[in-house]
CSV table of C-alpha atoms and ligand atoms in Angstrom, one decimal:
chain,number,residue,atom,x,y,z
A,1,UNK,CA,5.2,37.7,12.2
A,2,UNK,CA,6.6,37.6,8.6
A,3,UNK,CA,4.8,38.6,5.4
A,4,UNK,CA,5.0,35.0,4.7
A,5,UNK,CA,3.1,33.9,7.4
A,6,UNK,CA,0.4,36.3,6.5
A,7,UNK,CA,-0.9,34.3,3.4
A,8,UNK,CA,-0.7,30.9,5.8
A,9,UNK,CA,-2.6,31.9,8.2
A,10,UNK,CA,-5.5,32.5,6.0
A,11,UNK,CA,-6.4,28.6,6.6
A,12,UNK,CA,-6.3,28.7,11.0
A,13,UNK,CA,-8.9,29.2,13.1
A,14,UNK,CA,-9.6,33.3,13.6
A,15,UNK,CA,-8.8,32.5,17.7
A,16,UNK,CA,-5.4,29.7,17.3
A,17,UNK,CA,-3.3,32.3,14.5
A,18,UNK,CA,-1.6,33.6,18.2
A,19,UNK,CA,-1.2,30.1,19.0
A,20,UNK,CA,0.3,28.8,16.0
A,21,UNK,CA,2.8,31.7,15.2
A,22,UNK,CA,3.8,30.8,19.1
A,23,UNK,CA,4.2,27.0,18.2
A,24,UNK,CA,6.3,28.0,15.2
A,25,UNK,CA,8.9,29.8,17.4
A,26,UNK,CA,9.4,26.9,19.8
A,27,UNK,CA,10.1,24.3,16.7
A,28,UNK,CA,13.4,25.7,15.9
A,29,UNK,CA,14.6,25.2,19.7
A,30,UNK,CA,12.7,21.7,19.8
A,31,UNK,CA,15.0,18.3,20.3
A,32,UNK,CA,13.3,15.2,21.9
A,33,UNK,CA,10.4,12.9,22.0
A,34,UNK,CA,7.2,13.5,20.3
A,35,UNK,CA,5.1,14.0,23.7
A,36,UNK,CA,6.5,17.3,24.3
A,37,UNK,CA,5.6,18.6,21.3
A,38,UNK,CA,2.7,20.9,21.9
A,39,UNK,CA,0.6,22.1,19.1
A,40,UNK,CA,-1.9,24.1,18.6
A,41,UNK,CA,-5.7,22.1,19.2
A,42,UNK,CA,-6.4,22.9,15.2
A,43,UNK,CA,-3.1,20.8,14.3
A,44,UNK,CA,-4.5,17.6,16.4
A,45,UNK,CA,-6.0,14.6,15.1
A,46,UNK,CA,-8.7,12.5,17.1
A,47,UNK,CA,-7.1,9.6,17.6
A,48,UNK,CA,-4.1,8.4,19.7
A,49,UNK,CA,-0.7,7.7,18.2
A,50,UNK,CA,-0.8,3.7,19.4
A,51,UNK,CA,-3.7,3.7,17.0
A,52,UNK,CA,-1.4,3.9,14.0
A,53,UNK,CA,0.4,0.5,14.7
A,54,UNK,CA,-2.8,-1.3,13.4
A,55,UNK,CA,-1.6,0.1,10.1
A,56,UNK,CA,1.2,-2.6,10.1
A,57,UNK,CA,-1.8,-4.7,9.2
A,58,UNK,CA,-3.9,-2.2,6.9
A,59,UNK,CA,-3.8,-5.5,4.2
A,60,UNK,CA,-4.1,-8.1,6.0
A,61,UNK,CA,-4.6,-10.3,2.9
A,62,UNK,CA,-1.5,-9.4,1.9
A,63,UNK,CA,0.2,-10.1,5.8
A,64,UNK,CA,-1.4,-13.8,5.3
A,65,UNK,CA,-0.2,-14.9,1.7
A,66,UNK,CA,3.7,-14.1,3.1
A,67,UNK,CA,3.6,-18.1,3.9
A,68,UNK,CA,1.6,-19.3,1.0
A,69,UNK,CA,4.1,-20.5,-1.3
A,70,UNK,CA,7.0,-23.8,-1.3
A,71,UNK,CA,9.5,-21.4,-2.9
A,72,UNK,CA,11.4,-19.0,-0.8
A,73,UNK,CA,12.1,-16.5,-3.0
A,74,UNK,CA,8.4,-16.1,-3.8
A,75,UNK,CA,7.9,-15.6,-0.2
A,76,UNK,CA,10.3,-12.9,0.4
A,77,UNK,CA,8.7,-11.5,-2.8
A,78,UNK,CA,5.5,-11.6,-1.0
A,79,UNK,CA,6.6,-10.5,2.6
A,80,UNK,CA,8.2,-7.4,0.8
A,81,UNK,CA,4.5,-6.7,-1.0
A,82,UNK,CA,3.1,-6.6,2.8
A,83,UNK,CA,5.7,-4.2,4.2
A,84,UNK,CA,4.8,-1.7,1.6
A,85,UNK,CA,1.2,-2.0,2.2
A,86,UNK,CA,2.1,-0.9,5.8
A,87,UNK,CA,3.6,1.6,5.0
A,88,UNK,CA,0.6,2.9,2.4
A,89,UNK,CA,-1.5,2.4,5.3
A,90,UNK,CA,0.9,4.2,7.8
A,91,UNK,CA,1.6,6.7,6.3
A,92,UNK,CA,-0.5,8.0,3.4
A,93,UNK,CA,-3.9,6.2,3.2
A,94,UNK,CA,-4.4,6.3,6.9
A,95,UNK,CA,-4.8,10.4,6.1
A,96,UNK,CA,-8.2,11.2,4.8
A,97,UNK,CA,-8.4,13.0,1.0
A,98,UNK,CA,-7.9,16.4,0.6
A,99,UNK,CA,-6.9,16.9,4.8
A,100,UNK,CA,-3.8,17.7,6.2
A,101,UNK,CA,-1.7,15.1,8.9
A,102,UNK,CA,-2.2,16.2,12.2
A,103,UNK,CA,-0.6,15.3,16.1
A,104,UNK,CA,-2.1,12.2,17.2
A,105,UNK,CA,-2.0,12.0,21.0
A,106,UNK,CA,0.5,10.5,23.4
A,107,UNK,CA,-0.8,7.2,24.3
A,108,UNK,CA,-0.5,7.0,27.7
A,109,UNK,CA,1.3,4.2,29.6
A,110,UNK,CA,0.0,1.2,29.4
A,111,UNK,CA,-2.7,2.1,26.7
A,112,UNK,CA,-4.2,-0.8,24.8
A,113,UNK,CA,-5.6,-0.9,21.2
A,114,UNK,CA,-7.4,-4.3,19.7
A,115,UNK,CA,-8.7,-4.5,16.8
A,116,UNK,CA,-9.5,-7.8,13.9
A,117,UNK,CA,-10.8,-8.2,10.7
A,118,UNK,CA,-12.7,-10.2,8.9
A,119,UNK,CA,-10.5,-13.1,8.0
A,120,UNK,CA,-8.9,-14.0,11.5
A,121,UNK,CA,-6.2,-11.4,11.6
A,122,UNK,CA,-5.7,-9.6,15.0
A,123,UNK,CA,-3.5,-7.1,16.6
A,124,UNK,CA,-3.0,-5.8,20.2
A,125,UNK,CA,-1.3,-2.5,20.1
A,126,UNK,CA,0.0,-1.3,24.0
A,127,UNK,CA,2.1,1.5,25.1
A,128,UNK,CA,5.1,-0.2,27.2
A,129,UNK,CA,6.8,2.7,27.8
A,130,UNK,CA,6.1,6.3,28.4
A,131,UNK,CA,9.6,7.8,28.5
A,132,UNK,CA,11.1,7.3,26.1
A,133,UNK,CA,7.6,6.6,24.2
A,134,UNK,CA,7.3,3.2,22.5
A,135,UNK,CA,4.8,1.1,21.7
A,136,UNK,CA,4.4,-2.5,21.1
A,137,UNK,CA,2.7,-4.5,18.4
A,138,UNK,CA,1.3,-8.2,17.8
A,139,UNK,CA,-0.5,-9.4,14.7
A,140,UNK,CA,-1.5,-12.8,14.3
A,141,UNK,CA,-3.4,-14.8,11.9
A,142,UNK,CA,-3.6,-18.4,13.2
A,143,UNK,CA,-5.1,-19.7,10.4
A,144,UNK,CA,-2.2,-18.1,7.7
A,145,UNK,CA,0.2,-19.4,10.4
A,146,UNK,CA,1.7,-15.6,10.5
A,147,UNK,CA,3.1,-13.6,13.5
A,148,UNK,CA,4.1,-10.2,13.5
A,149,UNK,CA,5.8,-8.9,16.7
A,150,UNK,CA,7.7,-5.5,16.7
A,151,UNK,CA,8.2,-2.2,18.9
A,152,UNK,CA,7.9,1.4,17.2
A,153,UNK,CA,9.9,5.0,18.8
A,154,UNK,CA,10.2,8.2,17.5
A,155,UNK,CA,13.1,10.6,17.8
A,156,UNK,CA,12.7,13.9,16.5
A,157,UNK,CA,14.4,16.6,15.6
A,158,UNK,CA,13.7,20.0,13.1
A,159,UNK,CA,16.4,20.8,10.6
A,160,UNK,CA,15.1,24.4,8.6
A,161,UNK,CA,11.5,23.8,8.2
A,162,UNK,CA,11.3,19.9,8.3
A,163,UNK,CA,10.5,17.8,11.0
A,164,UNK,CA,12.8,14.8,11.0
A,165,UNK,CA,11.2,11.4,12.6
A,166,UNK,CA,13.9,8.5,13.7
A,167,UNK,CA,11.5,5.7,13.8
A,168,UNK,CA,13.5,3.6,16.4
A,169,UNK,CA,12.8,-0.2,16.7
A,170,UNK,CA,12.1,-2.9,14.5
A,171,UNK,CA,9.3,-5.2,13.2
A,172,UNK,CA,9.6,-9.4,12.7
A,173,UNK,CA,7.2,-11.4,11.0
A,174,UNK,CA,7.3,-15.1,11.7
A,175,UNK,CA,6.4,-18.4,9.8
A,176,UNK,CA,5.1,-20.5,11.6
A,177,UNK,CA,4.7,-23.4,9.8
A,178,UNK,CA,7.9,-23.1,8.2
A,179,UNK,CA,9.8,-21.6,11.0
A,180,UNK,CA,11.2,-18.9,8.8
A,181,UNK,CA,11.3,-15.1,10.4
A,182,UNK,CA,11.9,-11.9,8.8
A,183,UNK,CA,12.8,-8.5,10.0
A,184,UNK,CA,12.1,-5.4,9.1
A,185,UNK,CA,14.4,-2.2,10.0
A,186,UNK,CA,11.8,1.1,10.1
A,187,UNK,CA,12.3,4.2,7.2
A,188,UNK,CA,13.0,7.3,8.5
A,189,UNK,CA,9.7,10.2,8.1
A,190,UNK,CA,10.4,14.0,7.0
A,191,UNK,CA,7.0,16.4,8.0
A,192,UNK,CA,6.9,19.2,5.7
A,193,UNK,CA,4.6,22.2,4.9
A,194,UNK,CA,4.4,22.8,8.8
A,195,UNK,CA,5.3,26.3,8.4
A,196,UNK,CA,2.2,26.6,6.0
A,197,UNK,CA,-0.3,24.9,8.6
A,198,UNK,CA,-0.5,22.2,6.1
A,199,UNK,CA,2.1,19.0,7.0
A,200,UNK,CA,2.7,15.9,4.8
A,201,UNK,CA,4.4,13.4,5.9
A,202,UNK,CA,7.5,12.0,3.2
A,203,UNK,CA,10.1,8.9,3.8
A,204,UNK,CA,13.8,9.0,3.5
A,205,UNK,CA,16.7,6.9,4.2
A,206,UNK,CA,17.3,2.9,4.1
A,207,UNK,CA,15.4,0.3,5.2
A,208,UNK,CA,16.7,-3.5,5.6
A,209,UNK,CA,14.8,-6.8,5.4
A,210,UNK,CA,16.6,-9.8,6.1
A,211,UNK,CA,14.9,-13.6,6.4
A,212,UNK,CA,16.7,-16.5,7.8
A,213,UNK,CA,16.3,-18.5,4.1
A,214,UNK,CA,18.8,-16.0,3.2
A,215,UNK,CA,17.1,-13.3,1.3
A,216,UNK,CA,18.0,-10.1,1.8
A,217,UNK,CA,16.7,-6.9,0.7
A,218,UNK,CA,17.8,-2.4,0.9
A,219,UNK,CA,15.0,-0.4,0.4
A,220,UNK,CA,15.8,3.0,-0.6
A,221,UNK,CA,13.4,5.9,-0.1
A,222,UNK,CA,13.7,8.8,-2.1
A,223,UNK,CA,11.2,11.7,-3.6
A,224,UNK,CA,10.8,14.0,-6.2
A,225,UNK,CA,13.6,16.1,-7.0
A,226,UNK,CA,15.9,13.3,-6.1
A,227,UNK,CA,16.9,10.2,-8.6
A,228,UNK,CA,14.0,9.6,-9.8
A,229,UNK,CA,11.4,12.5,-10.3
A,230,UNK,CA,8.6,10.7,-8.6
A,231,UNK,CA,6.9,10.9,-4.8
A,232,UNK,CA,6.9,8.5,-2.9
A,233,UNK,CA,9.3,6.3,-4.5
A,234,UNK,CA,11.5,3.7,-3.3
A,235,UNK,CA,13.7,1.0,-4.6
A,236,UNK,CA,14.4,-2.5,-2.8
A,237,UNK,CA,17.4,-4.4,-4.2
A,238,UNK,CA,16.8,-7.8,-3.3
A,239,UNK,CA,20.4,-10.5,-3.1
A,240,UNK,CA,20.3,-14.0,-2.2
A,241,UNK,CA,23.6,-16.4,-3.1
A,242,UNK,CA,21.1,-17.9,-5.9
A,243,UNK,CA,20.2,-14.7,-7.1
A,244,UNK,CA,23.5,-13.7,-10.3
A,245,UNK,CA,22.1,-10.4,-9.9
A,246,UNK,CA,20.1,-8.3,-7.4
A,247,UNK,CA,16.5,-8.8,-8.1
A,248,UNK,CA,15.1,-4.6,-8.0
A,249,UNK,CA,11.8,-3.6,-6.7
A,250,UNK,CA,10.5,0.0,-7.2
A,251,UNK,CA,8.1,2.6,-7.6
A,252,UNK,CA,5.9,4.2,-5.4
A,253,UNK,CA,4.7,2.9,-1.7
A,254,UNK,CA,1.6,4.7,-2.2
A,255,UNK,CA,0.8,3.0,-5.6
A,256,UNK,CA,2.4,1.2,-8.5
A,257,UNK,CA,5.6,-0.9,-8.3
A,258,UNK,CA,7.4,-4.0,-10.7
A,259,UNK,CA,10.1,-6.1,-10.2
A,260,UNK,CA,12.5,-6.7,-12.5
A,261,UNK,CA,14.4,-9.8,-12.4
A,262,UNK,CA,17.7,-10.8,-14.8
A,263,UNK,CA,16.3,-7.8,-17.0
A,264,UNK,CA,12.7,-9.1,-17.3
A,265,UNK,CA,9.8,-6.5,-15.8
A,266,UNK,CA,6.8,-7.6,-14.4
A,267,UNK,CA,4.1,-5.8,-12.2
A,268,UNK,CA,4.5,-6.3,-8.6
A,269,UNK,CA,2.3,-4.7,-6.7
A,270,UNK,CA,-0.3,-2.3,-7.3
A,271,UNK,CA,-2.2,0.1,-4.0
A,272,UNK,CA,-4.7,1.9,-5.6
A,273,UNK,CA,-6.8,-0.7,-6.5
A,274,UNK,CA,-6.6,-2.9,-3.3
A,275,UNK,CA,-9.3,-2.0,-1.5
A,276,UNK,CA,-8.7,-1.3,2.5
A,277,UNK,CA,-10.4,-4.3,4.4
A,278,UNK,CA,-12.5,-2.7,7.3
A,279,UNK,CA,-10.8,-3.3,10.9
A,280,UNK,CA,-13.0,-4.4,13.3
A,281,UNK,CA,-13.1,-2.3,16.8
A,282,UNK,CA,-15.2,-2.8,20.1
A,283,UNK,CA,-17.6,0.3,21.0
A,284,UNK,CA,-16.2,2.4,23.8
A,285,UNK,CA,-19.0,1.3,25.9
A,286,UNK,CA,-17.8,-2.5,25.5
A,287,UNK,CA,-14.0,-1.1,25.5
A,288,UNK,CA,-11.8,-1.6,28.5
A,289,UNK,CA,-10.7,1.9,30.6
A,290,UNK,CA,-7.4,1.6,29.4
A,291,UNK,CA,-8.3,1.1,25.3
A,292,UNK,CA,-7.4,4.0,23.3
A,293,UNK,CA,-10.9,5.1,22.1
A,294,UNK,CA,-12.3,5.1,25.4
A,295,UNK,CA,-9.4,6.7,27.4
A,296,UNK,CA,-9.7,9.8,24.5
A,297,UNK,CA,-13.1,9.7,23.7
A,298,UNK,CA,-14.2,12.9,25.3
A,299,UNK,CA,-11.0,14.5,24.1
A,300,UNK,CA,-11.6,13.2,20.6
A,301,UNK,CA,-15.5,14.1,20.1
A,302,UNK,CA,-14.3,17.7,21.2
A,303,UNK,CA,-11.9,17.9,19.1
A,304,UNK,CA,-14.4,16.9,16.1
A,305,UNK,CA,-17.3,19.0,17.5
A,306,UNK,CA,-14.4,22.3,17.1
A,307,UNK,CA,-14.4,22.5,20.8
A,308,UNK,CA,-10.8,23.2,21.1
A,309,UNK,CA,-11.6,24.6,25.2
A,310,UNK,CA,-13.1,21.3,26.2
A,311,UNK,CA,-10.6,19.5,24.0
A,312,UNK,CA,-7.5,21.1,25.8
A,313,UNK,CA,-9.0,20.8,29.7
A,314,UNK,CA,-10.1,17.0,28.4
A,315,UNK,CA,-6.7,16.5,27.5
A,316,UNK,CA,-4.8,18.1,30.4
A,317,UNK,CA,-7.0,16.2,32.9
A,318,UNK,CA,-6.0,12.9,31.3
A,319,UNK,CA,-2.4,14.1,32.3
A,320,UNK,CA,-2.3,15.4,35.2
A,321,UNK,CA,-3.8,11.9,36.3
A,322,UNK,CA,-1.0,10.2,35.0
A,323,UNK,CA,1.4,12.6,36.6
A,324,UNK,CA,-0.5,11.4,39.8
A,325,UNK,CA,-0.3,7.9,39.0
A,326,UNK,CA,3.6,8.2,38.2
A,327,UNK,CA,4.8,9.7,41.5
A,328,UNK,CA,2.3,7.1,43.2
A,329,UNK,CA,4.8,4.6,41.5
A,330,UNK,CA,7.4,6.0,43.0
A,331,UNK,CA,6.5,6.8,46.4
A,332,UNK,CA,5.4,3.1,46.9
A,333,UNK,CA,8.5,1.9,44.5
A,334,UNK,CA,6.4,-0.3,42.2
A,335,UNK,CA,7.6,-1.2,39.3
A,336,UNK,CA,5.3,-0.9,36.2
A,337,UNK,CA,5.1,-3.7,33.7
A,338,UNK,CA,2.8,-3.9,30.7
A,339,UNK,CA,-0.3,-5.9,30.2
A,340,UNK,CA,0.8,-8.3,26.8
A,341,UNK,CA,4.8,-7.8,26.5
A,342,UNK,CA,7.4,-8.4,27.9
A,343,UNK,CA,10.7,-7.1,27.7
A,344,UNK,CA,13.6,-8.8,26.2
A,345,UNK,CA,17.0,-9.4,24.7
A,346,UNK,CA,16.8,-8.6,20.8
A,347,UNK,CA,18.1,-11.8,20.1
A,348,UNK,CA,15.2,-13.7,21.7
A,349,UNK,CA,13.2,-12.4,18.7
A,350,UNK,CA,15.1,-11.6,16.1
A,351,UNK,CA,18.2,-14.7,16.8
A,352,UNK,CA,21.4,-13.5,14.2
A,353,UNK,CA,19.0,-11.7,11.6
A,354,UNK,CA,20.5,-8.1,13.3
A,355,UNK,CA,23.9,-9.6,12.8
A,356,UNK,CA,23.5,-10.2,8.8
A,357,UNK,CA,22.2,-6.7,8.4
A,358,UNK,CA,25.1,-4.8,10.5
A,359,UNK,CA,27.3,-6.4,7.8
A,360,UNK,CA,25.7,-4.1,5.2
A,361,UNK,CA,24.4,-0.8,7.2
A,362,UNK,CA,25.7,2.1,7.9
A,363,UNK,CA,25.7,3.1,11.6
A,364,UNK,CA,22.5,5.1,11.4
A,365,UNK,CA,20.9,1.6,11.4
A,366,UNK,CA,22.6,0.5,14.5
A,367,UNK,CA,21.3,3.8,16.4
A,368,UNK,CA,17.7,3.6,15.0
A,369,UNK,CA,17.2,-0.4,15.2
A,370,UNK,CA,18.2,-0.2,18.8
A,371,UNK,CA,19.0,-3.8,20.9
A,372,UNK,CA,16.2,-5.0,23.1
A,373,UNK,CA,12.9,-5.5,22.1
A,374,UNK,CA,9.1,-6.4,23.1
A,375,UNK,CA,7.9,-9.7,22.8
A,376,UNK,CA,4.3,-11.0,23.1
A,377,UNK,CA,3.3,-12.6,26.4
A,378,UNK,CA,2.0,-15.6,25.0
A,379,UNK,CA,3.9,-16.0,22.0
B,401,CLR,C1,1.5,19.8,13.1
B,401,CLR,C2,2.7,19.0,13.0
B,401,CLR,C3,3.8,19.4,14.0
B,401,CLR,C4,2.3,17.6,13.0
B,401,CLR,C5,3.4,16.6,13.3
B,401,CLR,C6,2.8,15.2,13.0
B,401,CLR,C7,3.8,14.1,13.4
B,401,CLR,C8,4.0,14.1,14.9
B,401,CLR,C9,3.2,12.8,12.9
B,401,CLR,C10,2.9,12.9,11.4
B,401,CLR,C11,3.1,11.4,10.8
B,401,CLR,C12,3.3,10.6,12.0
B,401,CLR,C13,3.9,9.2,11.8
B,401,CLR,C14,3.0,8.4,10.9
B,401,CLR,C15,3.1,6.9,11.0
B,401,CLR,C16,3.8,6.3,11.9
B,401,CLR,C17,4.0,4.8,11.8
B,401,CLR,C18,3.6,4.2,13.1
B,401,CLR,O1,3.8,2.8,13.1
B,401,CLR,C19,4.4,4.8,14.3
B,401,CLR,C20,4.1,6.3,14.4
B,401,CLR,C21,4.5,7.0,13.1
B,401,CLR,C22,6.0,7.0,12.9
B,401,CLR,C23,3.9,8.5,13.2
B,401,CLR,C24,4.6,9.3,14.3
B,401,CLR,C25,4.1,10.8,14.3
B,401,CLR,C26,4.1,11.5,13.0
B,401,CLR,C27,5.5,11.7,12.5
């Protein structure tokens, strides 16, 4: 242990300090998926990972206005407003004040999470895959004639102290009134502070949003230190063959943003006062046995009632049953296939949207979007 380390561990549980030095020295070897990451029971969170796909729809007031108006232009506008509401709710809001982010669990295959609000929206969230880990996501509003349908990786790597997350897959929200679609290409995710027990999450990279009426948009992600001196910034640079010059969003995902427009600034968009609309989930006793909250609940509750023994024997016998239920599969050669999505060519979702973006990305787009995709059963 360093003297570094000393004033860090001030913060960890008197009986996990052995644990997390231990965990420190296995990050610098670590390459791979998130499930074989294992941390130390202080550094989890109580809730699953395939929780956090909800998050695509922390606004869904904002998910249902995409369609609202005749003119395109505002549209993209407004589908761009909902993306960065995700990723508020993805990746900042979703972590309580004043706490640190944590490990979610690894959803197991075939894990389900439901969950609606208020004004019609709905989303199934299910595991389809369990190596590599991905999980699949449906939103609808029927009413708002809005459909989102997308797939969400990680790859992960450590470079120094930071924890570098590929998000690998894509997201598509459909019209369907208009029969206009949009996709989404996923930010890359930098965790930092874990050598000081106390992670936050930042974005980097490019993003692309493309819509078949021709709008395009680059979102860059940068923070402080960078170009411009801010957290949490990024800057979308919207071009369209009516558009003389790039139409450019910016300022911060987790906050205040305008769009300027043939040099003329107006607000665009503004996080801190939109207030978080409360999703609606089932009890555990009226869940199913394969829904998030009651597959974890008894690891969860330990986890909250500082139990970290039960927590870990919880956890490991949740495992170990689907290390049974995996050679099971292939002793009797069954093929597994998820509950709500099946999977397909990229093109069956996405038609030649994938095509208009290559023309403009760099090849890290091409690893990280990836080619096939998971659609919805009954969409
Ligand atoms: C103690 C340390 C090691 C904790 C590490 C926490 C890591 C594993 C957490 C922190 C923030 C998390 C990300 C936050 C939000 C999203 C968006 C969601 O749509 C897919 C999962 C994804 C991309 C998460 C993946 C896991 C993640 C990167």
């Amino acid at each position: 242990m360093t003297s570094s380390d000393n004033n860090t561990l001030e913060s960890i549980p008197a009986d996990q300090q052995g644990s997390f030095s231990s965990f420190l020295k296995t990050l610098a070897s670590f390459t791979g998926d998130l499930s074989s990451l294992t941390c130390p029971s202080f550094l989890l969170a109580p809730i699953s990972l395939l929780e956090y796909s909800s998050f695509w729809a922390d606004q869904p007031g904002l998910l249902s206005a995409v369609g609202e108006s005749d003119n395109a232009e505002e549209r993209f506008y407004a589908a761009i407003k909902w993306f960065i509401s995700s990723l508020n709710g993805s990746f900042s809001s979703r972590v309580p004040k004043g706490e640190w982010e944590k490990k979610p669990f690894n959803p197991i295959l075939g894990e389900q999470f439901l969950c609606a609000w208020d004004d019609e929206t709905r989303i199934v969230c299910e595991q389809v895959s369990h190596h590599p880990p991905v999980s699949g996501f449906y939103i609808e509003n029927k009413k708002a004639g809005v459909i989102v349908n997308g797939h969400d990786g990680q790859k992960t790597r450590f470079s120094g102290t930071q924890m570098l997350v590929d998000q690998i897959g894509y997201c598509t929200l459909r019209l369907t009134e208009r029969d206009e679609t949009y996709l989404f290409t996923l930010p890359s995710v930098s965790v930092n502070g874990i050598w000081y027990a106390a992670p936050y999450v930042e974005l980097y990279g490019t993003s692309f949003v493309q819509s078949t009426s021709g709008f395009s948009a680059s979102i860059e992600y940068t923070t402080k230190g960078w170009i411009s001196g801010e957290v949490h910034h990024f800057k979308a640079s919207v071009t369209h063959e009516s558009l003389s010059t790039p139409t450019v969003i910016e300022g911060q995902w987790t906050g205040k943003s305008t769009l300027t427009k043939n040099k003329k600034t107006t607000d665009f968009l503004d996080l801190t006062t939109l207030e978080k609309p409360k999703p609606i989930v089932k009890s555990v006793e009226e869940q199913g046995e394969l829904e998030s909250r009651r597959i974890w609940q008894k690891v969860s509750d330990a986890l909250k009632a500082g139990d970290y023994a039960t927590a870990s024997s919880e956890k490991s016998s949740i495992e170990n049953q689907q290390r049974a239920l995996r050679k099971e599969r292939e002793t009797s050669e069954t093929k597994w296939v998820p509950k709500y999505f099946n999977s397909v060519e990229g093109e069956a979702i996405y038609g030649n949207l994938r095509e208009k973006i290559i023309a403009k990305a760099d090849s890290k787009f091409i690893d990280t979007m990836g080619e096939g995709g998971w659609m919805y059963k009954e969409a």
